[in-house]
Coordinates of C-alpha atoms and ligand atoms in Angstrom, one line a residue:
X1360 CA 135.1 92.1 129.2
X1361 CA 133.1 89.4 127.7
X1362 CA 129.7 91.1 129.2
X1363 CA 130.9 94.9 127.5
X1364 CA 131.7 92.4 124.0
X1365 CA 127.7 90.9 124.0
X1366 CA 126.1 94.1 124.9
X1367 CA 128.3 95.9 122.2
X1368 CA 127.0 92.7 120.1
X1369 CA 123.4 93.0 121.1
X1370 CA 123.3 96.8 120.3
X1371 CA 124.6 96.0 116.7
X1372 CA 122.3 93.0 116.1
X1373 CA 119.3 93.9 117.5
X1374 CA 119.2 97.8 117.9
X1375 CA 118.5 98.6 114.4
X1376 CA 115.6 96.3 113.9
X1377 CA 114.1 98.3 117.2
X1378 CA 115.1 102.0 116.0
X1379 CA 114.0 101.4 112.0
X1380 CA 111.5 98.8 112.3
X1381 CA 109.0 99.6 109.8
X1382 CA 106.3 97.8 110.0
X1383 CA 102.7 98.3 108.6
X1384 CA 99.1 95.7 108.7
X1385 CA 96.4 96.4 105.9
X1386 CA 92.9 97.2 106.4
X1387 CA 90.1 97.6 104.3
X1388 CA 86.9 99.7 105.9
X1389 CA 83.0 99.8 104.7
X1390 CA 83.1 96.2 103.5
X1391 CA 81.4 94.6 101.4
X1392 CA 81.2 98.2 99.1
X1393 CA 78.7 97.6 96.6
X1394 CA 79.3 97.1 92.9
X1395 CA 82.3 99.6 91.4
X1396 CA 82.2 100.7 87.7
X1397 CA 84.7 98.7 87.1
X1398 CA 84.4 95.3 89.4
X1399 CA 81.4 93.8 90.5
X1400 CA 81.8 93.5 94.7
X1401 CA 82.3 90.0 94.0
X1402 CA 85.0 90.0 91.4
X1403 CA 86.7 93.0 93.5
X1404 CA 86.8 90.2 96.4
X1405 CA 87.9 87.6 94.5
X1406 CA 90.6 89.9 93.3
X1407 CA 91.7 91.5 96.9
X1408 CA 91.8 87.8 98.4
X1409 CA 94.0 86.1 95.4
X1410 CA 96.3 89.0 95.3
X1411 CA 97.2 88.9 99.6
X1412 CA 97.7 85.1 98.8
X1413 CA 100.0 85.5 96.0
X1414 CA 101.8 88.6 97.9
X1415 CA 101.8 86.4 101.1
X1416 CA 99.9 88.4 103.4
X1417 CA 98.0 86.1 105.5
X1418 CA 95.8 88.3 107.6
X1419 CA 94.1 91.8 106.8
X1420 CA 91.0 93.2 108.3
X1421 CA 87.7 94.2 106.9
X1422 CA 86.1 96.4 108.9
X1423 CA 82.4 95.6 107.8
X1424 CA 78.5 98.0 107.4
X1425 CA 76.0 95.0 108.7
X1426 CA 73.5 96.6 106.4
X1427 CA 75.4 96.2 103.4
X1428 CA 74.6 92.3 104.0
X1429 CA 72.7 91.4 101.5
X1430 CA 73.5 87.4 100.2
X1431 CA 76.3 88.6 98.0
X1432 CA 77.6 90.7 101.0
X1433 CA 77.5 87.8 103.4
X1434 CA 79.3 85.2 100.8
X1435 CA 81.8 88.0 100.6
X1436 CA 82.3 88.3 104.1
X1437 CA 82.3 84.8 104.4
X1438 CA 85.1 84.6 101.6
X1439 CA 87.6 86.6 103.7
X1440 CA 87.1 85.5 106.8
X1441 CA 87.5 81.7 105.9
X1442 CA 90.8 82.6 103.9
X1443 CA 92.0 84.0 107.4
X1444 CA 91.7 87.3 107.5
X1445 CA 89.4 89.1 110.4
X1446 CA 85.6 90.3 110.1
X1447 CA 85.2 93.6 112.2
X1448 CA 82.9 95.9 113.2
X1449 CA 82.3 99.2 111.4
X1450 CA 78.7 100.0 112.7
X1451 CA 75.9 99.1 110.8
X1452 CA 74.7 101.7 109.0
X1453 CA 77.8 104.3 109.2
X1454 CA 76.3 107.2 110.6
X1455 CA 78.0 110.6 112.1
X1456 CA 77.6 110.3 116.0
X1457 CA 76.6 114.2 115.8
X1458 CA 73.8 113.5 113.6
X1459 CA 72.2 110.2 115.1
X1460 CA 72.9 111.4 118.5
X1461 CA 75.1 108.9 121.4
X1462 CA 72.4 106.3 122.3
X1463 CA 72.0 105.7 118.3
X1464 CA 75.2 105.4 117.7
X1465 CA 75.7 102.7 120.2
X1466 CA 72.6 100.8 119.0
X1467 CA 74.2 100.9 115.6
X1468 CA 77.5 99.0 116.7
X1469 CA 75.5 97.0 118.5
X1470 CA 73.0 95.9 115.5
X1471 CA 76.6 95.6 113.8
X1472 CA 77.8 93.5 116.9
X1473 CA 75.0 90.8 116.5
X1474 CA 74.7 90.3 113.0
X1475 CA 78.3 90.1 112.4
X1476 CA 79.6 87.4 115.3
X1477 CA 77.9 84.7 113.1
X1478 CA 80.7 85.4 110.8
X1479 CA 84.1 83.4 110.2
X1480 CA 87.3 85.4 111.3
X1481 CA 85.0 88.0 113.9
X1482 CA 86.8 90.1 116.4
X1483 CA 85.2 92.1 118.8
X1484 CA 87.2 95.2 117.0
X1485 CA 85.6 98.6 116.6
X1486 CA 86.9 101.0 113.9
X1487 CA 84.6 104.5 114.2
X1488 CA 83.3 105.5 110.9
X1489 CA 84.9 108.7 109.7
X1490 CA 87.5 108.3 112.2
X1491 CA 85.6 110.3 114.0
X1492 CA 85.2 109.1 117.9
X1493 CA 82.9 112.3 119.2
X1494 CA 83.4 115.8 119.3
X1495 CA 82.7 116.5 122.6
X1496 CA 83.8 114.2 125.8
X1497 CA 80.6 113.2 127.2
X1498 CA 80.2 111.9 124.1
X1499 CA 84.1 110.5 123.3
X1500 CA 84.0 108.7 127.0
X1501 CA 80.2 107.4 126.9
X1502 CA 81.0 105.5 123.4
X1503 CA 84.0 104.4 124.5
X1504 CA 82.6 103.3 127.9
X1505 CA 79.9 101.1 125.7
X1506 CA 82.8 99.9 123.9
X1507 CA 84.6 98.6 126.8
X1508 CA 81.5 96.7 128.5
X1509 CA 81.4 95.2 125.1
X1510 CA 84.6 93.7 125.2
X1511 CA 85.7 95.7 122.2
X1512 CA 88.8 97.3 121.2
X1513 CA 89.1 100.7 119.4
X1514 CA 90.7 99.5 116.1
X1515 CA 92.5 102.8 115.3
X1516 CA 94.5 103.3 112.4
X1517 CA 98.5 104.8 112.2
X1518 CA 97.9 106.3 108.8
X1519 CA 95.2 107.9 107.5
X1520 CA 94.7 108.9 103.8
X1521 CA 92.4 109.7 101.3
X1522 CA 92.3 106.6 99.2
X1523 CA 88.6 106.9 99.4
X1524 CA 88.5 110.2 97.5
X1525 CA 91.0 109.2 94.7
X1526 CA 88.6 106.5 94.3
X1527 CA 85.6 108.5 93.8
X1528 CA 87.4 110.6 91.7
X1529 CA 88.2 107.2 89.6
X1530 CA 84.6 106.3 89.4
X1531 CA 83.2 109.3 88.2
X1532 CA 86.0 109.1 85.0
X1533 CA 85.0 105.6 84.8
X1534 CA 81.0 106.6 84.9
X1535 CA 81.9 109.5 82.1
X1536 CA 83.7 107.1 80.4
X1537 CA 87.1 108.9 80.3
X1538 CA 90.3 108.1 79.0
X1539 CA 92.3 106.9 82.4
X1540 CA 95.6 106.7 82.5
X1541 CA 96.4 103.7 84.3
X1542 CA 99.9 103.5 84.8
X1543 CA 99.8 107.0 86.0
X1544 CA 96.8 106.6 88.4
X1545 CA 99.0 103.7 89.8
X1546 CA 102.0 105.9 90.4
X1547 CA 99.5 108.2 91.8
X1548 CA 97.6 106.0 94.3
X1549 CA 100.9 104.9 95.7
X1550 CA 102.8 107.8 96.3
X1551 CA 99.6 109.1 97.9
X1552 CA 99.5 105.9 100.4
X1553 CA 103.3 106.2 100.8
X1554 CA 103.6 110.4 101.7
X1555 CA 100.6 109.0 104.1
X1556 CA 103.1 106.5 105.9
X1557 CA 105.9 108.6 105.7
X1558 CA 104.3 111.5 107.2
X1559 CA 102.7 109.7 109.7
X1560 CA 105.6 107.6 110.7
X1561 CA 107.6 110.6 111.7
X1562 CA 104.7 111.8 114.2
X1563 CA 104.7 108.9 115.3
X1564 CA 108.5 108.5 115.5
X1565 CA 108.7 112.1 118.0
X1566 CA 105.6 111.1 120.0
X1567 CA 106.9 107.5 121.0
X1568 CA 110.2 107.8 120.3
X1569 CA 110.1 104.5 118.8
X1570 CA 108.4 103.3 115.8
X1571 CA 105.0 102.2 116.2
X1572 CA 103.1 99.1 114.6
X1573 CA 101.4 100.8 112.1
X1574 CA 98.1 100.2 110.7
X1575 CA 97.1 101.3 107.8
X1576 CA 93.5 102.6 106.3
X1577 CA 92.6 101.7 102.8
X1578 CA 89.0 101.1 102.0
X1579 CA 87.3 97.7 100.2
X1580 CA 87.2 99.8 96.6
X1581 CA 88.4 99.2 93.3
X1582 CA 91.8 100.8 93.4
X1583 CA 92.6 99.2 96.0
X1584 CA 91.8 95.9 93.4
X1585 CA 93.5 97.2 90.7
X1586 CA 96.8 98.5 92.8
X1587 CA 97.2 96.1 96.2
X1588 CA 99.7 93.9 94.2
X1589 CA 101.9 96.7 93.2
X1590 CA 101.9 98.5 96.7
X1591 CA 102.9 95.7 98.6
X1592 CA 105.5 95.3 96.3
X1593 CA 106.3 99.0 96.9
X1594 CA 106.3 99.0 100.7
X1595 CA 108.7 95.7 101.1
X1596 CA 110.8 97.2 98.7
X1597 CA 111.0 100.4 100.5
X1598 CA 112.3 98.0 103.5
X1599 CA 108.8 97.9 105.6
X1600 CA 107.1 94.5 106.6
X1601 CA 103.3 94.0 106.0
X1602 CA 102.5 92.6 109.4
X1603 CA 99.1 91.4 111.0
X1604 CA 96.6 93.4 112.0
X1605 CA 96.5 91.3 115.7
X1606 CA 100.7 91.8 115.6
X1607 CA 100.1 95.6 115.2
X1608 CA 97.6 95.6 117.9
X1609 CA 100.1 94.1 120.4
X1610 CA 101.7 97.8 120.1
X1611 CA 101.0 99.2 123.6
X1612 CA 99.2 102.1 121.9
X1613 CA 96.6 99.8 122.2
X1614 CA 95.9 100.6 126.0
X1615 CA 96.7 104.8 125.2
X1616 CA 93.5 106.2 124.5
X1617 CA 94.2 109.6 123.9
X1618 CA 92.4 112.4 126.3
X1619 CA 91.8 114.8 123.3
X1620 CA 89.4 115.8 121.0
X1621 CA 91.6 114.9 117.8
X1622 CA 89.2 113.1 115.0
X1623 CA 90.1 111.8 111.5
X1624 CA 93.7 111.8 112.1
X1625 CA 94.4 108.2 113.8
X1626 CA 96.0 107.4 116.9
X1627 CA 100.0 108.4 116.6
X1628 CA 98.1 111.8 115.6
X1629 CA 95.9 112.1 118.6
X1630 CA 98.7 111.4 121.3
X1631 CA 100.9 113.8 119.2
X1632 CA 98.0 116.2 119.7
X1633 CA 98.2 115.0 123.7
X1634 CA 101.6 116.0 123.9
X1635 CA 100.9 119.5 122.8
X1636 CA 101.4 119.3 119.2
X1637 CA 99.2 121.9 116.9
X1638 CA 96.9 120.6 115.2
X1639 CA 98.1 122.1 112.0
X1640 CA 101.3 119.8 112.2
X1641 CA 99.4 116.5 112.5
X1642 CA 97.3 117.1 108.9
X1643 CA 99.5 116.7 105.6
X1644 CA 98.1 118.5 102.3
X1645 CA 97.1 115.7 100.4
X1646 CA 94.6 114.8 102.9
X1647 CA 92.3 117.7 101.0
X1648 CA 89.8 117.1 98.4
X1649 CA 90.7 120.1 96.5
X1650 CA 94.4 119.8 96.5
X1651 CA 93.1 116.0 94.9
X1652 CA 91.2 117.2 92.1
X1653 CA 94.2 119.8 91.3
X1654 CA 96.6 117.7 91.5
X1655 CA 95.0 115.1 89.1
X1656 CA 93.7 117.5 86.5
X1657 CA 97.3 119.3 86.5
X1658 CA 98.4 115.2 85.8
X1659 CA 95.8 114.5 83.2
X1660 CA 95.2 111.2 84.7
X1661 CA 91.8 110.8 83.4
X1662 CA 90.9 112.8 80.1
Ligands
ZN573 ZN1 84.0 103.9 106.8

């Protein structure tokens, strides 16, 4: 009797939080990005890092381009890491594996590897430029052989986007010097971000059968300035927890490295694609710079 009374107990207390967890951690790729039209790359860091402090977000990740060290770029670096968030490695240069070829590639996270270790807040974590981890095995397994001797991790992402395109489209109004409606560019940026999660969340939900820790992709770029604020607010509100970028990587998906040939997509994608999901399934519309620029103009966010 009593056992049947605290497992009925334990279902209602702590079943929930297992089936609706939603949980997200923020990082920021091709750090430090060079001056914006709008921010300088220092001002845009200044801004990020008071804004996670206010929001209370402890820890992000930057997913740094050695070469884009130059002083301001190291301070800037330096800035984020000694606030507590963590300095990873993006490669130095951010090249395509196809066009620079295996060996090249690897060189390049390993330029990354050295210059970036002097830094405060360094993990040995590897997110692949483009998302993109090799489009043929021998390629795929050597890299993430290298990877492995190195004692790095593959720092996927749960949730890809394409925050990167809204923001070029936002820097070329800014460079033409448009009229830019910021309120609606807000709204905009966010619901992008949050079909992103939603639509990933339910992949992820039918390949796991559990909620996974998510991670999220958003790159070091002026919306992301302007708008980090307001989507935190958003996600909490919508009843998800910004959590750590080392909590989400406690998620055994860590150790799953998919045995497919699934780029740009992330990982709940890839082992979706594993299980025998078409590929056509795992890619939402908005991911599509055409659909972008449509669906902007059709808004008149920037006249
Ligand atoms: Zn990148």
């Amino acid at each position: 009797m009593h056992s049947q009374f605290f497992y009925l107990l334990f279902n209602l207390v702590f079943l929930p939080n297992l089936v609706f967890a939603q949980e997200i951690a923020l990082t920021f790729d091709d750090a430090p990005r060079s001056d914006g039209n709008l921010y300088t790359g220092l001002k845009r860091s200044e801004i990020l890092l008071k804004k996670l402090e206010q929001y209370d977000v402890p820890q992000v990740a930057f997913f740094a381009n050695s070469n884009k060290l130059d002083d301001v770029g190291e301070l800037r670096l330096k800035m984020y890491g000694q606030a507590g968030h963590i300095i990873a490695n993006h490669t130095h240069s951010h090249p395509h594996i196809h066009e620079v070829g295996v060996e090249a590639f690897i060189e390049d996270i390993k330029k990354a590897d050295q210059i970036l270790q002097e830094l405060p807040g360094f993990r040995k974590w590897f997110r692949f430029p483009f998302l993109n981890e090799g489009r043929d095995e021998d390629s795929r397994d050597r890299i993430r052989e290298a990877l492995s001797k190195m004692g790095y991790i593959n720092a996927y992402v749960t949730v890809d986007n394409y925050d990167w395109y809204l923001e070029s489209m936002f820097q070329q109004a800014l460079k033409e010097h448009k009229k830019i409606n910021y309120e609606l560019l807000k709204e905009l940026y966010i619901q992008h971000i949050w079909e992103s999660i939603q639509f990933y969340h339910k992949i992820g939900l039918k390949a796991l059968n559990r909620p996974p820790k998510h991670v999220l992709l958003l790159h070091e770029n002026d919306l992301a300035a302007l708008y980090l604020d307001d989507l935190i607010s958003f996600l909490r509100g919508e009843g998800w927890s910004i959590i750590s970028p080392e909590e989400a990587y406690s998620d055994p998906i860590v150790d799953h490295l998919p045995d497919v040939l699934m780029n740009n997509q992330g990982r709940v994608a890839a082992i979706a694609r594993e299980q025998g999901i078409e590929k056509r399934n795992l890619v939402q519309m908005s991911e599509d710079e055409q659909y972008l620029e449509d669906y902007f103009s059709k808004k008149k966010v920037f006249r």
